[in-house]
Amino acid sequence: MVIIDPIPGQEEWNADMVAAAGAGVQLRMPKMAAYTAMQLLTQPERLDAMRAGAKRIGRPNAALNIAKQILRELKMTRIE
C-alpha cells in the first residue's frame, strides 16, 4: 500500500501503523506516488513482505462486526 500525505490525526496514526507493520509506505510528496509504485512493482520480495504485514494487521470482517454491534445496540435501545 502506498499512502499519500495522510491527514493529521487518525489517518496519520493509521498510516504510521501500516508502515510500522511493513504493510505499506508513506509519502509526503504526492508527485512521488507513481515512481514509488513502480519501484515496489520491481521488488517482488518487498511486495511479499508487505502482503505478510497486511495479513498480520488485517481484520477482514471489521466493518461487518462493527455494523452488527451497532445493530445490536440499536435493538437494545428500542427495548428500553
The first five atom37 places (N, CA, C, CB, O) and aatype in JSON, in Angstrom:
{
  "aatype": [12, 19, 9, 9, 3, 14, 9, 14, 7, 5, 6, 6, 17, 2, 0, 3, 12, 19, 0, 0, 0, 7, 0, 7, 19, 5, 10, 1, 12, 14, 11, 12, 0, 0, 18, 16, 0, 12, 5, 10, 10, 16, 5, 14, 6, 1, 10, 3, 0, 12, 1, 0, 7, 0, 11, 1, 9, 7, 1, 14, 2, 0, 0, 10, 2, 9, 0, 11, 5, 9, 10, 1, 6, 10, 11, 12, 16, 1, 9, 6],
  "atom_mask": [
    [1, 1, 1, 1, 1],
    [1, 1, 1, 1, 1],
    [1, 1, 1, 1, 1],
    [1, 1, 1, 1, 1],
    [1, 1, 1, 1, 1],
    [1, 1, 1, 1, 1],
    [1, 1, 1, 1, 1],
    [1, 1, 1, 1, 1],
    [1, 1, 1, 0, 1],
    [1, 1, 1, 1, 1],
    [1, 1, 1, 1, 1],
    [1, 1, 1, 1, 1],
    [1, 1, 1, 1, 1],
    [1, 1, 1, 1, 1],
    [1, 1, 1, 1, 1],
    [1, 1, 1, 1, 1],
    [1, 1, 1, 1, 1],
    [1, 1, 1, 1, 1],
    [1, 1, 1, 1, 1],
    [1, 1, 1, 1, 1],
    [1, 1, 1, 1, 1],
    [1, 1, 1, 0, 1],
    [1, 1, 1, 1, 1],
    [1, 1, 1, 0, 1],
    [1, 1, 1, 1, 1],
    [1, 1, 1, 1, 1],
    [1, 1, 1, 1, 1],
    [1, 1, 1, 1, 1],
    [1, 1, 1, 1, 1],
    [1, 1, 1, 1, 1],
    [1, 1, 1, 1, 1],
    [1, 1, 1, 1, 1],
    [1, 1, 1, 1, 1],
    [1, 1, 1, 1, 1],
    [1, 1, 1, 1, 1],
    [1, 1, 1, 1, 1],
    [1, 1, 1, 1, 1],
    [1, 1, 1, 1, 1],
    [1, 1, 1, 1, 1],
    [1, 1, 1, 1, 1],
    [1, 1, 1, 1, 1],
    [1, 1, 1, 1, 1],
    [1, 1, 1, 1, 1],
    [1, 1, 1, 1, 1],
    [1, 1, 1, 1, 1],
    [1, 1, 1, 1, 1],
    [1, 1, 1, 1, 1],
    [1, 1, 1, 1, 1],
    [1, 1, 1, 1, 1],
    [1, 1, 1, 1, 1],
    [1, 1, 1, 1, 1],
    [1, 1, 1, 1, 1],
    [1, 1, 1, 0, 1],
    [1, 1, 1, 1, 1],
    [1, 1, 1, 1, 1],
    [1, 1, 1, 1, 1],
    [1, 1, 1, 1, 1],
    [1, 1, 1, 0, 1],
    [1, 1, 1, 1, 1],
    [1, 1, 1, 1, 1],
    [1, 1, 1, 1, 1],
    [1, 1, 1, 1, 1],
    [1, 1, 1, 1, 1],
    [1, 1, 1, 1, 1],
    [1, 1, 1, 1, 1],
    [1, 1, 1, 1, 1],
    [1, 1, 1, 1, 1],
    [1, 1, 1, 1, 1],
    [1, 1, 1, 1, 1],
    [1, 1, 1, 1, 1],
    [1, 1, 1, 1, 1],
    [1, 1, 1, 1, 1],
    [1, 1, 1, 1, 1],
    [1, 1, 1, 1, 1],
    [1, 1, 1, 1, 1],
    [1, 1, 1, 1, 1],
    [1, 1, 1, 1, 1],
    [1, 1, 1, 1, 1],
    [1, 1, 1, 1, 1],
    [1, 1, 1, 1, 1]
  ],
  "atom_positions": [
    [[0.85, -1.16, 0.0], [0.0, 0.0, 0.0], [0.9, 1.23, 0.0], [-0.97, -0.01, 1.22], [1.87, 1.32, 0.75]],
    [[0.56, 2.16, -0.85], [1.26, 3.44, -0.88], [0.29, 4.48, -0.33], [1.75, 3.81, -2.35], [-0.75, 4.77, -0.94]],
    [[0.62, 5.05, 0.81], [-0.24, 6.03, 1.47], [0.34, 7.41, 1.19], [-0.35, 5.75, 3.01], [1.48, 7.7, 1.53]],
    [[-0.49, 8.24, 0.58], [-0.02, 9.55, 0.14], [-0.51, 10.64, 1.07], [-0.47, 9.84, -1.29], [-1.72, 10.86, 1.2]],
    [[0.42, 11.33, 1.7], [0.16, 12.51, 2.52], [-1.07, 12.36, 3.42], [0.0, 13.71, 1.64], [-2.07, 13.06, 3.23]],
    [[-1.0, 11.46, 4.42], [-2.16, 11.26, 5.3], [-2.52, 12.52, 6.08], [-1.9, 10.11, 6.27], [-1.65, 13.32, 6.44]],
    [[-3.81, 12.67, 6.34], [-4.31, 13.82, 7.1], [-3.9, 13.65, 8.56], [-5.86, 13.96, 6.96], [-4.03, 12.55, 9.1]],
    [[-3.42, 14.72, 9.21], [-3.05, 14.62, 10.62], [-4.22, 14.11, 11.47], [-2.58, 16.0, 11.15], [-5.39, 14.43, 11.22]],
    [[-3.87, 13.32, 12.44], [-4.9, 12.75, 13.31], [-5.0, 11.26, 13.06], [0.0, 0.0, 0.0], [-3.98, 10.58, 12.9]],
    [[-6.22, 10.75, 13.03], [-6.45, 9.31, 12.91], [-5.86, 8.74, 11.62], [-7.93, 9.01, 12.97], [-5.27, 7.66, 11.64]],
    [[-6.01, 9.44, 10.51], [-5.48, 8.93, 9.24], [-3.96, 8.81, 9.31], [-5.88, 9.86, 8.08], [-3.39, 7.83, 8.82]],
    [[-3.31, 9.78, 9.91], [-1.86, 9.73, 10.07], [-1.45, 8.58, 10.99], [-1.32, 11.07, 10.61], [-0.47, 7.87, 10.74]],
    [[-2.22, 8.4, 12.08], [-1.93, 7.3, 13.0], [-2.06, 5.97, 12.28], [-2.87, 7.35, 14.23], [-1.21, 5.09, 12.42]],
    [[-3.13, 5.8, 11.5], [-3.32, 4.56, 10.76], [-2.19, 4.34, 9.75], [-4.67, 4.57, 10.03], [-1.71, 3.22, 9.59]],
    [[-1.77, 5.39, 9.08], [-0.68, 5.28, 8.12], [0.62, 4.88, 8.82], [-0.49, 6.62, 7.37], [1.38, 4.07, 8.29]],
    [[0.87, 5.45, 9.99], [2.05, 5.07, 10.77], [2.01, 3.59, 11.13], [2.16, 5.93, 12.05], [3.02, 2.89, 11.05]],
    [[0.83, 3.11, 11.53], [0.68, 1.71, 11.92], [0.93, 0.79, 10.72], [-0.72, 1.46, 12.51], [1.62, -0.22, 10.85]],
    [[0.38, 1.14, 9.57], [0.56, 0.33, 8.36], [2.05, 0.29, 7.99], [-0.28, 0.91, 7.19], [2.58, -0.78, 7.67]],
    [[2.71, 1.43, 8.03], [4.14, 1.48, 7.69], [4.97, 0.7, 8.7], [4.62, 2.94, 7.62], [5.89, -0.03, 8.32]],
    [[4.66, 0.84, 9.99], [5.41, 0.14, 11.04], [5.26, -1.38, 10.91], [4.95, 0.6, 12.43], [6.18, -2.13, 11.24]],
    [[4.1, -1.82, 10.44], [3.86, -3.25, 10.26], [4.5, -3.78, 8.98], [2.37, -3.53, 10.24], [4.49, -4.98, 8.73]],
    [[5.06, -2.88, 8.18], [5.66, -3.3, 6.93], [4.65, -3.55, 5.83], [0.0, 0.0, 0.0], [4.97, -4.14, 4.8]],
    [[3.41, -3.11, 6.05], [2.34, -3.36, 5.08], [2.22, -2.27, 4.03], [1.03, -3.51, 5.8], [1.44, -2.4, 3.09]],
    [[2.98, -1.2, 4.19], [2.89, -0.11, 3.24], [3.97, 0.93, 3.46], [0.0, 0.0, 0.0], [4.78, 0.82, 4.38]],
    [[3.96, 1.93, 2.61], [4.9, 3.04, 2.73], [4.11, 4.35, 2.68], [5.98, 3.0, 1.6], [3.06, 4.44, 2.05]],
    [[4.65, 5.35, 3.36], [4.02, 6.67, 3.37], [4.83, 7.62, 2.5], [3.92, 7.22, 4.81], [6.05, 7.57, 2.45]],
    [[4.1, 8.48, 1.81], [4.74, 9.52, 1.01], [4.19, 10.87, 1.44], [4.51, 9.29, -0.51], [2.98, 11.03, 1.61]],
    [[5.06, 11.82, 1.61], [4.63, 13.19, 1.91], [4.55, 14.03, 0.64], [5.59, 13.84, 2.92], [4.01, 15.13, 0.63]],
    [[5.1, 13.48, -0.44], [5.11, 14.2, -1.72], [4.3, 13.4, -2.73], [6.59, 14.43, -2.23], [4.8, 12.42, -3.27]],
    [[3.05, 13.8, -3.0], [2.2, 13.06, -3.94], [2.84, 12.82, -5.3], [0.92, 13.8, -4.13], [2.56, 11.8, -5.94]],
    [[3.7, 13.73, -5.74], [4.3, 13.55, -7.07], [5.23, 12.34, -7.13], [5.07, 14.8, -7.46], [5.65, 11.94, -8.22]],
    [[5.56, 11.75, -5.98], [6.43, 10.57, -5.94], [5.63, 9.26, -5.99], [7.28, 10.6, -4.68], [6.23, 8.19, -6.0]],
    [[4.31, 9.34, -6.03], [3.48, 8.14, -5.94], [3.74, 7.16, -7.08], [2.01, 8.53, -5.94], [3.96, 5.97, -6.84]],
    [[3.72, 7.63, -8.31], [3.92, 6.73, -9.45], [5.31, 6.11, -9.41], [3.71, 7.5, -10.78], [5.46, 4.91, -9.64]],
    [[6.31, 6.91, -9.12], [7.68, 6.39, -9.04], [7.79, 5.32, -7.96], [8.69, 7.53, -8.76], [8.36, 4.25, -8.19]],
    [[7.23, 5.61, -6.79], [7.29, 4.67, -5.68], [6.56, 3.37, -6.02], [6.69, 5.29, -4.41], [7.07, 2.28, -5.75]],
    [[5.38, 3.48, -6.62], [4.63, 2.28, -7.0], [5.42, 1.45, -8.01], [3.27, 2.68, -7.6], [5.47, 0.22, -7.89]],
    [[6.03, 2.09, -8.98], [6.83, 1.35, -9.96], [8.03, 0.67, -9.31], [7.31, 2.3, -11.07], [8.36, -0.46, -9.66]],
    [[8.66, 1.35, -8.38], [9.79, 0.75, -7.66], [9.34, -0.49, -6.89], [10.42, 1.77, -6.71], [10.02, -1.51, -6.9]],
    [[8.2, -0.39, -6.23], [7.69, -1.53, -5.47], [7.36, -2.7, -6.4], [6.44, -1.13, -4.68], [7.61, -3.86, -6.05]],
    [[6.82, -2.41, -7.57], [6.46, -3.48, -8.5], [7.67, -4.22, -9.04], [5.67, -2.9, -9.65], [7.53, -5.33, -9.56]],
    [[8.85, -3.64, -8.93], [10.06, -4.32, -9.38], [10.76, -5.07, -8.25], [11.03, -3.31, -10.0], [11.85, -5.62, -8.44]],
    [[10.14, -5.1, -7.08], [10.74, -5.74, -5.9], [9.78, -6.79, -5.32], [11.1, -4.69, -4.82], [9.11, -6.53, -4.32]],
    [[9.7, -7.98, -5.95], [8.75, -8.99, -5.5], [8.91, -9.38, -4.03], [8.89, -10.21, -6.36], [7.93, -9.66, -3.35]],
    [[10.16, -9.42, -3.55], [10.38, -9.79, -2.15], [9.75, -8.75, -1.21], [11.89, -9.93, -1.86], [9.16, -9.1, -0.19]],
    [[9.89, -7.5, -1.57], [9.32, -6.44, -0.74], [7.79, -6.5, -0.78], [9.81, -5.05, -1.2], [7.13, -6.3, 0.24]],
    [[7.24, -6.76, -1.94], [5.78, -6.89, -2.05], [5.28, -8.07, -1.22], [5.37, -7.07, -3.52], [4.23, -7.98, -0.58]],
    [[6.02, -9.18, -1.23], [5.64, -10.33, -0.4], [5.66, -9.95, 1.08], [6.58, -11.52, -0.66], [4.77, -10.34, 1.83]],
    [[6.68, -9.2, 1.48], [6.77, -8.76, 2.88], [5.61, -7.82, 3.23], [8.12, -8.05, 3.14], [5.07, -7.89, 4.33]],
    [[5.24, -6.96, 2.29], [4.12, -6.06, 2.53], [2.81, -6.83, 2.64], [4.02, -5.01, 1.4], [1.96, -6.51, 3.46]],
    [[2.64, -7.86, 1.8], [1.44, -8.7, 1.89], [1.37, -9.38, 3.26], [1.43, -9.77, 0.76], [0.32, -9.43, 3.89]],
    [[2.51, -9.9, 3.71], [2.55, -10.56, 5.02], [2.21, -9.57, 6.13], [3.93, -11.2, 5.26], [1.48, -9.89, 7.06]],
    [[2.76, -8.36, 6.03], [2.44, -7.33, 7.02], [0.97, -6.99, 7.03], [0.0, 0.0, 0.0], [0.38, -6.8, 8.09]],
    [[0.38, -6.9, 5.86], [-1.06, -6.59, 5.76], [-1.9, -7.71, 6.38], [-1.46, -6.38, 4.29], [-2.9, -7.44, 7.04]],
    [[-1.49, -8.95, 6.17], [-2.23, -10.07, 6.76], [-2.13, -10.05, 8.28], [-1.71, -11.41, 6.21], [-3.09, -10.4, 8.97]],
    [[-0.97, -9.66, 8.81], [-0.8, -9.61, 10.27], [-1.72, -8.59, 10.91], [0.65, -9.28, 10.62], [-2.29, -8.85, 11.97]],
    [[-1.88, -7.44, 10.28], [-2.67, -6.38, 10.92], [-4.1, -6.32, 10.41], [-2.0, -5.05, 10.69], [-4.93, -5.6, 10.97]],
    [[-4.4, -7.06, 9.36], [-5.73, -7.0, 8.75], [-6.82, -7.58, 9.64], [0.0, 0.0, 0.0], [-6.59, -8.52, 10.4]],
    [[-7.97, -7.02, 9.52], [-9.17, -7.5, 10.19], [-10.25, -7.59, 9.11], [-9.61, -6.55, 11.41], [-11.06, -6.67, 8.96]],
    [[-10.27, -8.71, 8.36], [-11.15, -8.8, 7.19], [-12.64, -8.54, 7.46], [-11.01, -10.15, 6.6], [-13.34, -8.04, 6.59]],
    [[-13.11, -8.88, 8.63], [-14.54, -8.71, 8.93], [-14.83, -7.52, 9.82], [-15.07, -9.96, 9.57], [-15.9, -7.45, 10.41]],
    [[-13.91, -6.6, 9.94], [-14.07, -5.48, 10.87], [-15.32, -4.66, 10.6], [-12.85, -4.59, 10.81], [-16.08, -4.38, 11.53]],
    [[-15.55, -4.29, 9.37], [-16.73, -3.46, 9.06], [-18.02, -4.21, 9.37], [-16.71, -3.03, 7.58], [-18.96, -3.63, 9.92]],
    [[-18.07, -5.48, 9.03], [-19.26, -6.29, 9.32], [-19.47, -6.4, 10.83], [-19.12, -7.69, 8.7], [-20.6, -6.26, 11.3]],
    [[-18.41, -6.66, 11.58], [-18.53, -6.77, 13.03], [-19.01, -5.47, 13.66], [-17.19, -7.17, 13.64], [-19.83, -5.49, 14.58]],
    [[-18.51, -4.36, 13.18], [-18.93, -3.05, 13.7], [-20.41, -2.83, 13.39], [-18.07, -1.91, 13.1], [-21.16, -2.38, 14.25]],
    [[-20.82, -3.13, 12.17], [-22.23, -2.96, 11.79], [-23.14, -3.82, 12.65], [-22.43, -3.29, 10.31], [-24.2, -3.37, 13.09]],
    [[-22.74, -5.06, 12.9], [-23.54, -5.95, 13.76], [-23.66, -5.4, 15.17], [-22.93, -7.35, 13.79], [-24.73, -5.44, 15.77]],
    [[-22.55, -4.88, 15.7], [-22.58, -4.31, 17.05], [-23.51, -3.1, 17.1], [-21.16, -3.92, 17.49], [-24.26, -2.95, 18.07]],
    [[-23.46, -2.27, 16.11], [-24.35, -1.1, 16.06], [-25.81, -1.54, 16.04], [-24.03, -0.22, 14.82], [-26.64, -0.98, 16.75]],
    [[-26.12, -2.54, 15.22], [-27.5, -3.04, 15.15], [-27.95, -3.62, 16.49], [-27.63, -4.09, 14.05], [-29.08, -3.41, 16.91]],
    [[-27.07, -4.36, 17.16], [-27.41, -4.91, 18.48], [-27.72, -3.78, 19.46], [-26.25, -5.77, 19.03], [-28.7, -3.84, 20.2]],
    [[-26.88, -2.75, 19.44], [-27.1, -1.64, 20.37], [-28.37, -0.87, 20.03], [-25.91, -0.69, 20.34], [-29.07, -0.41, 20.94]],
    [[-28.69, -0.73, 18.76], [-29.93, -0.06, 18.38], [-31.15, -0.86, 18.85], [-29.99, 0.13, 16.86], [-32.13, -0.28, 19.32]],
    [[-31.09, -2.17, 18.72], [-32.2, -3.02, 19.18], [-32.38, -2.9, 20.69], [-31.96, -4.49, 18.8], [-33.5, -2.84, 21.18]],
    [[-31.27, -2.86, 21.43], [-31.35, -2.73, 22.89], [-31.94, -1.38, 23.27], [-29.95, -2.9, 23.53], [-32.69, -1.29, 24.24]],
    [[-31.61, -0.35, 22.55], [-32.12, 0.99, 22.84], [-33.63, 1.05, 22.63], [-31.42, 2.04, 21.95], [-34.32, 1.71, 23.41]],
    [[-34.14, 0.4, 21.63], [-35.58, 0.41, 21.35], [-36.37, -0.3, 22.45], [-35.87, -0.26, 20.0], [-37.5, 0.08, 22.75]],
    [[-35.77, -1.33, 23.04], [-36.45, -2.1, 24.09], [-36.57, -1.27, 25.36], [-35.7, -3.4, 24.37], [-37.58, -1.34, 26.05]],
    [[-35.56, -0.51, 25.67], [-35.54, 0.25, 26.92], [-36.46, 1.38, 26.9], [-34.2, 0.74, 27.22], [-36.55, 2.12, 27.88]]
  ]
}
